[in-house]
Coordinates of C-alpha atoms and ligand atoms in Angstrom, one line a residue:
X271 CA 0.0 0.0 0.0
X272 CA 1.2 3.5 -0.6
X273 CA 1.6 5.2 2.8
X274 CA 0.1 8.6 2.4
X275 CA -0.7 11.5 4.7
X276 CA -3.4 14.1 4.6
X277 CA -1.9 17.6 4.3
X278 CA -4.3 20.6 4.4
X279 CA -2.1 22.8 2.1
X280 CA 0.0 25.8 3.0
X281 CA -2.2 26.6 6.0
X282 CA -1.4 23.2 7.6
X283 CA 0.7 23.7 10.7
X284 CA 2.7 20.6 9.7
X285 CA 5.6 21.2 7.3
X286 CA 5.7 19.0 4.3
X287 CA 9.5 18.6 4.6
X288 CA 9.1 17.0 8.0
X289 CA 7.0 14.2 6.6
X290 CA 10.1 12.4 5.2
X291 CA 11.0 11.7 8.9
X292 CA 7.6 10.2 9.4
X293 CA 8.1 7.9 6.5
X294 CA 5.3 9.4 4.4
X295 CA 5.3 8.3 0.7
X296 CA 2.5 10.2 -0.9
X297 CA 0.1 13.1 -0.2
X298 CA -3.6 13.4 0.1
X299 CA -4.8 17.0 -0.2
X300 CA -7.5 19.3 -1.6
X301 CA -8.0 22.8 -2.7
X302 CA -10.0 24.0 0.3
X303 CA -10.2 27.5 -1.0
X304 CA -12.8 26.5 -3.6
X305 CA -16.4 26.2 -2.4
X306 CA -18.4 23.1 -3.4
X307 CA -19.8 23.7 -6.9
X308 CA -16.9 25.8 -8.1
X309 CA -14.5 24.8 -10.8
X310 CA -11.0 23.8 -9.9
X311 CA -8.8 25.3 -12.6
X312 CA -5.7 23.6 -13.9
X313 CA -3.4 26.4 -12.8
X314 CA -4.4 26.0 -9.1
X315 CA -4.0 22.3 -9.3
X316 CA -0.6 22.7 -10.9
X317 CA 0.4 25.2 -8.2
X318 CA -0.4 22.7 -5.4
X319 CA 1.5 20.0 -7.3
X320 CA 4.6 22.1 -7.6
X321 CA 4.5 22.9 -3.9
X322 CA 4.4 19.2 -3.2
X323 CA 7.1 18.5 -5.8
X324 CA 9.4 21.0 -4.2
X325 CA 9.5 18.8 -1.1
X326 CA 9.8 15.5 -3.1
X327 CA 6.1 14.5 -3.0
X328 CA 3.3 13.8 -5.4
X329 CA -0.4 14.5 -5.1
X330 CA -1.8 11.0 -4.9
X331 CA -5.4 11.4 -3.8
X332 CA -7.8 14.3 -3.9
X333 CA -9.7 14.4 -0.7
X334 CA -12.2 15.8 -1.3
X335 CA -13.6 17.1 -4.5
X336 CA -16.7 18.2 -2.6
X337 CA -20.3 17.6 -3.8
X338 CA -22.5 20.6 -3.2
X339 CA -25.8 20.5 -1.3
X340 CA -27.5 21.5 -4.6
X341 CA -26.3 18.2 -6.1
X342 CA -27.3 16.2 -3.1
X343 CA -30.8 17.7 -3.0
X344 CA -31.2 18.2 -6.8
X345 CA -32.1 21.8 -6.4
X346 CA -31.6 24.9 -8.6
X347 CA -27.9 25.0 -9.1
X348 CA -27.5 21.2 -9.7
X349 CA -26.8 21.3 -13.4
X350 CA -24.2 24.1 -13.1
X351 CA -22.5 22.3 -10.2
X352 CA -22.3 19.0 -12.1
X353 CA -20.9 20.8 -15.1
X354 CA -18.3 22.4 -12.8
X355 CA -17.5 19.0 -11.2
X356 CA -16.9 17.5 -14.7
X357 CA -14.6 20.4 -15.6
X358 CA -12.6 19.9 -12.4
X359 CA -12.3 16.2 -13.1
X360 CA -10.9 17.0 -16.6
X361 CA -8.4 19.4 -15.1
X362 CA -7.3 16.9 -12.5
X363 CA -6.9 14.2 -15.1
X364 CA -4.9 16.5 -17.3
X365 CA -2.6 17.0 -14.4
X366 CA -2.2 13.2 -13.9
X367 CA -4.2 12.9 -10.7
X368 CA -6.4 9.8 -10.7
X369 CA -8.0 9.1 -7.3
X370 CA -10.8 11.4 -6.2
X371 CA -12.5 11.0 -2.9
X372 CA -15.9 12.6 -2.0
X373 CA -18.8 12.0 0.3
X374 CA -22.6 12.3 0.1
X375 CA -23.5 13.2 3.6
X376 CA -26.3 15.8 3.9
X377 CA -25.2 19.1 5.5
X378 CA -22.8 17.8 8.1
X379 CA -19.6 16.0 7.1
X380 CA -17.8 14.0 9.9
X381 CA -19.3 14.8 13.3
X382 CA -17.9 14.7 16.8
X383 CA -19.1 16.2 20.1
X384 CA -15.7 16.4 21.8
X385 CA -12.5 17.1 20.0
X386 CA -10.1 16.6 22.9
X387 CA -11.3 14.2 25.5
X388 CA -8.5 13.3 28.0
X389 CA -7.5 9.6 27.9
X390 CA -6.0 7.6 30.8
X391 CA -2.6 7.6 29.1
X392 CA -2.5 11.4 29.3
X393 CA -3.2 12.1 25.6
X394 CA -6.5 13.2 24.1
X395 CA -9.0 11.7 21.6
X396 CA -12.1 12.7 19.7
X397 CA -15.5 11.4 20.8
X398 CA -19.1 11.2 19.8
X399 CA -21.7 11.2 22.6
X400 CA -25.3 10.9 21.6
X401 CA -26.6 12.8 24.7
X402 CA -24.3 15.7 23.8
X403 CA -25.4 15.6 20.2
X404 CA -29.1 15.6 21.5
X405 CA -28.2 18.7 23.6
X406 CA -27.2 20.4 20.4
X407 CA -30.2 19.2 18.4
X408 CA -32.9 19.8 21.1
X409 CA -31.6 22.9 23.0
X410 CA -29.2 24.8 20.7
X411 CA -30.4 24.2 17.2
X412 CA -34.0 23.7 18.6
X413 CA -34.9 21.6 15.6
X414 CA -38.7 21.0 15.2
X415 CA -39.6 17.3 15.6
X416 CA -36.1 16.5 17.1
X417 CA -37.7 15.0 20.2
X418 CA -39.3 12.3 18.2
X419 CA -35.9 10.9 17.3
X420 CA -34.5 10.3 20.7
X421 CA -35.6 8.0 23.5
X422 CA -37.0 9.4 26.7
X423 CA -33.8 8.6 28.5
X424 CA -31.7 10.5 26.0
X425 CA -34.1 13.5 26.2
X426 CA -33.9 13.6 30.0
X427 CA -30.2 13.2 30.1
X428 CA -29.8 15.9 27.4
X429 CA -31.9 18.3 29.4
X430 CA -30.0 17.7 32.6
X431 CA -26.7 18.1 30.8
X432 CA -27.8 21.3 29.0
X433 CA -28.9 22.8 32.3
X434 CA -25.5 22.6 33.9
X435 CA -23.5 23.7 30.8
X436 CA -21.7 27.0 30.8
X437 CA -22.1 29.5 27.9
X438 CA -18.6 28.6 26.7
X439 CA -19.4 24.9 26.8
X440 CA -22.5 25.5 24.7
X441 CA -20.6 27.6 22.2
X442 CA -17.9 25.0 22.0
X443 CA -20.4 22.2 21.4
X444 CA -22.1 24.2 18.6
X445 CA -18.8 25.0 17.1
X446 CA -17.6 21.4 17.1
X447 CA -20.8 20.2 15.3
X448 CA -21.5 23.0 12.8
X449 CA -18.3 24.9 12.1
X450 CA -16.9 22.0 10.0
X451 CA -14.1 19.8 11.3
X452 CA -10.9 19.9 9.3
X453 CA -11.4 18.9 5.7
X454 CA -15.2 19.2 5.9
X455 CA -16.8 20.7 2.8
X456 CA -18.7 23.4 4.5
X457 CA -18.8 25.6 7.5
X458 CA -22.2 26.5 8.7
X459 CA -23.9 28.9 11.2
X460 CA -27.0 27.8 13.1
X461 CA -29.2 29.7 10.7
X462 CA -27.5 28.1 7.7
X463 CA -28.2 24.6 9.2
X464 CA -31.9 25.6 10.0
X465 CA -32.3 26.8 6.4
X466 CA -30.6 23.8 4.9
X467 CA -32.8 21.5 6.9
X468 CA -35.8 22.8 5.0
X469 CA -34.2 21.9 1.7
X470 CA -34.1 18.3 3.0
X471 CA -37.7 18.2 4.2
X472 CA -38.9 15.9 1.4
X473 CA -35.7 13.9 1.0
X474 CA -36.0 10.4 2.3
X475 CA -33.2 7.9 2.3
X476 CA -34.5 6.4 -0.9
X477 CA -34.5 9.7 -2.6
X478 CA -31.0 10.7 -1.4
X479 CA -29.7 7.3 -2.6
X480 CA -31.4 7.9 -6.0
X481 CA -29.8 11.4 -6.1
X482 CA -26.4 9.9 -5.5
X483 CA -26.9 7.3 -8.2
X484 CA -28.1 10.1 -10.6
X485 CA -25.0 12.1 -9.8
X486 CA -22.7 9.1 -10.4
X487 CA -24.6 8.2 -13.6
X488 CA -23.7 11.7 -14.8
X489 CA -20.0 11.8 -13.8
X490 CA -18.7 8.2 -13.8
X491 CA -18.6 7.6 -17.6
X492 CA -16.5 10.7 -17.9
X493 CA -14.3 9.6 -15.0
X494 CA -13.9 6.2 -16.6
X495 CA -12.9 7.7 -20.0
X496 CA -10.4 10.0 -18.2
X497 CA -8.8 7.1 -16.3
X498 CA -10.0 8.4 -12.9
X499 CA -11.0 6.4 -9.9
X500 CA -13.8 8.0 -7.8
X501 CA -14.2 6.8 -4.3
X502 CA -17.1 7.6 -2.0
X503 CA -16.3 8.1 1.7
X504 CA -18.7 6.5 4.1
X505 CA -21.0 8.4 6.5
X506 CA -19.2 9.4 9.7
X507 CA -20.7 8.3 12.0
X508 CA -22.7 5.7 10.1
X509 CA -26.2 6.7 11.2
X510 CA -28.7 9.4 10.6
X511 CA -28.2 12.7 12.4
X512 CA -30.6 15.7 12.7
X513 CA -33.3 13.6 11.1
X514 CA -31.3 13.6 7.8
X515 CA -30.8 10.4 5.9
X516 CA -27.4 8.9 5.5
X517 CA -27.0 6.4 2.7
X518 CA -23.4 5.2 2.6
X519 CA -23.2 3.7 6.1
X520 CA -22.6 -0.1 5.5
X521 CA -21.6 -2.7 3.0
X522 CA -25.1 -3.1 1.6
X523 CA -25.2 0.6 0.8
X524 CA -22.0 0.3 -1.1
X525 CA -23.3 -2.8 -2.9
X526 CA -26.3 -0.9 -4.1
X527 CA -24.5 2.2 -5.3
X528 CA -21.5 0.4 -6.8
X529 CA -23.7 -2.0 -8.7
X530 CA -26.1 0.7 -9.9
X531 CA -23.3 2.4 -11.8
X532 CA -21.2 -0.6 -12.6
X533 CA -18.0 0.9 -13.8
X534 CA -14.6 0.5 -12.1
X535 CA -14.3 4.3 -11.9
X536 CA -17.2 4.2 -9.4
X537 CA -15.5 3.0 -6.3
X538 CA -15.2 3.1 -2.5
X539 CA -13.0 4.7 0.1
X540 CA -12.8 2.1 2.8
X541 CA -12.8 4.1 6.1
X542 CA -12.5 1.6 8.9
X543 CA -13.0 4.4 11.4
X544 CA -16.4 5.5 10.0
X545 CA -17.8 2.1 9.1
X546 CA -16.3 0.4 12.2
X547 CA -18.5 2.3 14.6
X548 CA -21.3 -0.1 13.6
X549 CA -21.1 -3.3 15.6
X550 CA -21.9 -5.3 12.4
X551 CA -18.9 -4.0 10.4
X552 CA -16.4 -6.6 9.3
X553 CA -13.3 -5.1 7.7
X554 CA -11.9 -8.2 6.0
X555 CA -15.4 -9.1 4.7
X556 CA -15.9 -5.6 3.3
X557 CA -12.6 -6.0 1.4
X558 CA -13.7 -9.4 0.2
X559 CA -16.9 -8.0 -1.1
X560 CA -15.8 -4.7 -2.6
X561 CA -12.0 -5.2 -3.0
X562 CA -11.7 -4.5 -6.8
X563 CA -13.5 -1.2 -6.3
X564 CA -11.6 0.0 -3.2
X565 CA -9.5 2.9 -4.6
X566 CA -8.4 4.4 -1.3
X567 CA -8.2 3.3 2.4
X568 CA -8.5 5.3 5.6
X569 CA -7.1 3.2 8.4
X570 CA -8.4 4.3 11.8
X571 CA -10.0 2.6 14.8
X572 CA -12.8 3.5 17.1
X573 CA -14.0 2.0 20.3
X574 CA -17.7 1.9 21.2
X575 CA -18.6 2.8 24.7
X576 CA -21.7 2.0 26.7
X577 CA -24.1 4.6 25.4
X578 CA -27.8 5.2 25.3
X579 CA -28.8 3.7 21.9
X580 CA -27.2 0.6 20.4
X581 CA -28.1 1.9 16.9
X582 CA -26.3 5.1 17.6
X583 CA -23.4 4.1 19.8
X584 CA -21.1 6.5 21.6
X585 CA -17.5 6.1 20.6
X586 CA -14.0 7.5 20.9
X587 CA -11.1 7.4 18.5
X588 CA -8.9 4.6 19.7
X589 CA -5.2 4.0 19.0
X590 CA -5.0 2.4 15.5
X591 CA -4.6 -1.2 16.7
X592 CA -6.8 -1.0 19.8
X593 CA -10.4 -0.3 18.8
X594 CA -13.3 -2.6 17.7
X595 CA -12.0 -3.0 14.1
X596 CA -9.8 -5.9 13.2
X597 CA -7.0 -3.8 11.7
X598 CA -4.6 -6.6 11.2
X599 CA -7.2 -8.7 9.3
X600 CA -8.3 -5.7 7.3
X601 CA -4.8 -4.7 6.2
X602 CA -4.1 -8.4 5.4
X603 CA -7.2 -8.5 3.2
X604 CA -6.1 -5.2 1.4
X605 CA -2.7 -6.7 0.8
X606 CA -4.3 -9.8 -0.6
X607 CA -6.4 -7.6 -2.9
X608 CA -3.3 -5.9 -4.1
X609 CA -1.7 -9.3 -5.0
X610 CA -4.8 -10.3 -6.8
X611 CA -4.7 -7.1 -8.8
X612 CA -1.1 -7.6 -9.7
X613 CA -1.9 -11.1 -11.1
X614 CA -4.7 -9.5 -13.1
X615 CA -2.1 -7.0 -14.5
X616 CA -3.9 -4.0 -13.1
X617 CA -1.9 -0.7 -13.3
X618 CA -3.7 0.5 -10.1
X619 CA -2.7 -2.5 -8.0
X620 CA -1.3 -0.3 -5.2
X621 CA -4.0 1.0 -2.9
X622 CA -3.2 4.4 -1.4
X623 CA -3.9 4.5 2.3
X624 CA -3.5 7.1 5.1
X625 CA -3.4 6.7 8.8
X626 CA -6.7 8.4 9.4
X627 CA -6.8 10.7 12.4
X628 CA -4.7 10.2 15.4
X629 CA -5.0 10.8 19.1
X630 CA -3.2 13.9 20.4
X631 CA 0.0 12.7 22.1
X632 CA 3.0 14.3 23.7
X633 CA 3.9 17.5 21.9
X634 CA 0.5 17.4 20.0
X635 CA -1.1 18.4 23.3
X636 CA -1.8 22.0 24.2
X637 CA -4.6 22.9 21.7
X638 CA -2.4 23.9 18.8
X639 CA -2.8 20.8 16.6
X640 CA -5.5 20.4 14.0
X641 CA -8.3 18.4 15.5
X642 CA -8.0 14.7 14.4
X643 CA -4.9 15.5 12.5
X644 CA -2.0 15.8 14.9
X645 CA 1.6 15.0 14.0
X646 CA 2.7 12.6 16.7
X647 CA -0.6 10.7 17.0
X648 CA -0.8 10.1 13.3
X649 CA 2.9 9.2 13.2
X650 CA 2.2 6.6 15.8
X651 CA -0.7 5.3 13.8
X652 CA 1.3 5.1 10.6
X653 CA 4.2 3.4 12.3
X654 CA 1.8 0.7 13.7
X655 CA 0.1 0.2 10.3
X656 CA 3.5 0.1 8.6
X657 CA 4.4 -2.8 11.0
X658 CA 1.3 -4.7 9.9
X659 CA 2.1 -4.0 6.2
X660 CA 5.7 -5.3 6.6
X661 CA 4.5 -8.4 8.4
X662 CA 2.0 -9.2 5.7
X663 CA 4.4 -8.6 2.8
Ligands
LIG2067 C1 -12.4 13.2 8.3 C2 -12.5 12.9 6.9 C3 -13.7 13.4 6.1 C4 -13.5 13.0 4.7 C5 -14.7 13.4 3.8 C6 -14.5 12.8 2.4 O1 -11.4 13.2 8.9 O2 -12.2 11.5 6.7 O3 -13.8 14.8 6.2 O4 -12.4 13.7 4.2 O5 -15.8 13.0 4.4 O6 -15.2 13.5 1.5

């Protein structure tokens, strides 16, 4: 596997040149200055590539080329945004970049309620806590009908929790959920979220899935012709939030969407951290089922903790080898998939991976690292994953 690293561009506090010491082989990045729906021009892509090249790296994966809300809801700007998406794909292909990650989560991208929860070893980890999420939904966003989606226990706990929160804690919770975690497509205010929720009023899970398939039917033939590999990132966490449907949460969802547009350019990002929150997730089995179409891997682990709803478990981001996901088995399966591709003579046999997220450890601590993307924590993750890769080679 190609051992990649997510770098957020010149704004990233981590210097590219330091990544050679971490053992990084390739870069995952995006042009975060373009809003979803805008065209990525060739010159801007080239500029990012030359930055990477000056430090001895290549741009291996685009994460993400964001899909706008207009495309997800099929509203007014959809056609213009799809046209822009296609133009960006052409520009990326012309610059020799082949792997394009995106997601189809309504409004919120990845979502956590705490960004720096202290761990017993002294470091910090990100967490999702359903009661805290309900505090946001019921008492900060004050979404209509929200109460019908939580159990009485969650509602009571959320009320008790909200009543003892300080103003700063409330602002922090709101910020964590709506301001967009690093790499998220969008950054919203509470009013934005309230307005956007209206645009999803008639969008059921079936409809959202159909919209995803329509989008892919539009762009995948072009991607295939251009030699690109699109890879849809799963929902994180893999369950509905704010009453909005989420349609890429498990292996069956991938089965439906990959087979609906049955071209190799329509592929998956296997994110063990997102999918692995669900108790039914089986990493090696996912690779067995979708292996030929996995174009990118995010290797991360989560640990479920006793929560209030087994369908929407609380979890924290565990060290890469210590959570609920069978990381060794999953990496072994990915390595086997690579060998299978080699035998088939596939040019894209090597699967780019990145150590996804990391706990904040040692000099990461102190509030200066990018949430989820600290240097030492990810270096530890990559080192552990590299060990598995070496042992499986
Ligand atoms: C979180 C990331 C996500 C991911 C997008 C892909 O750390 O994995 O933000 O980049 O969902 O489109």
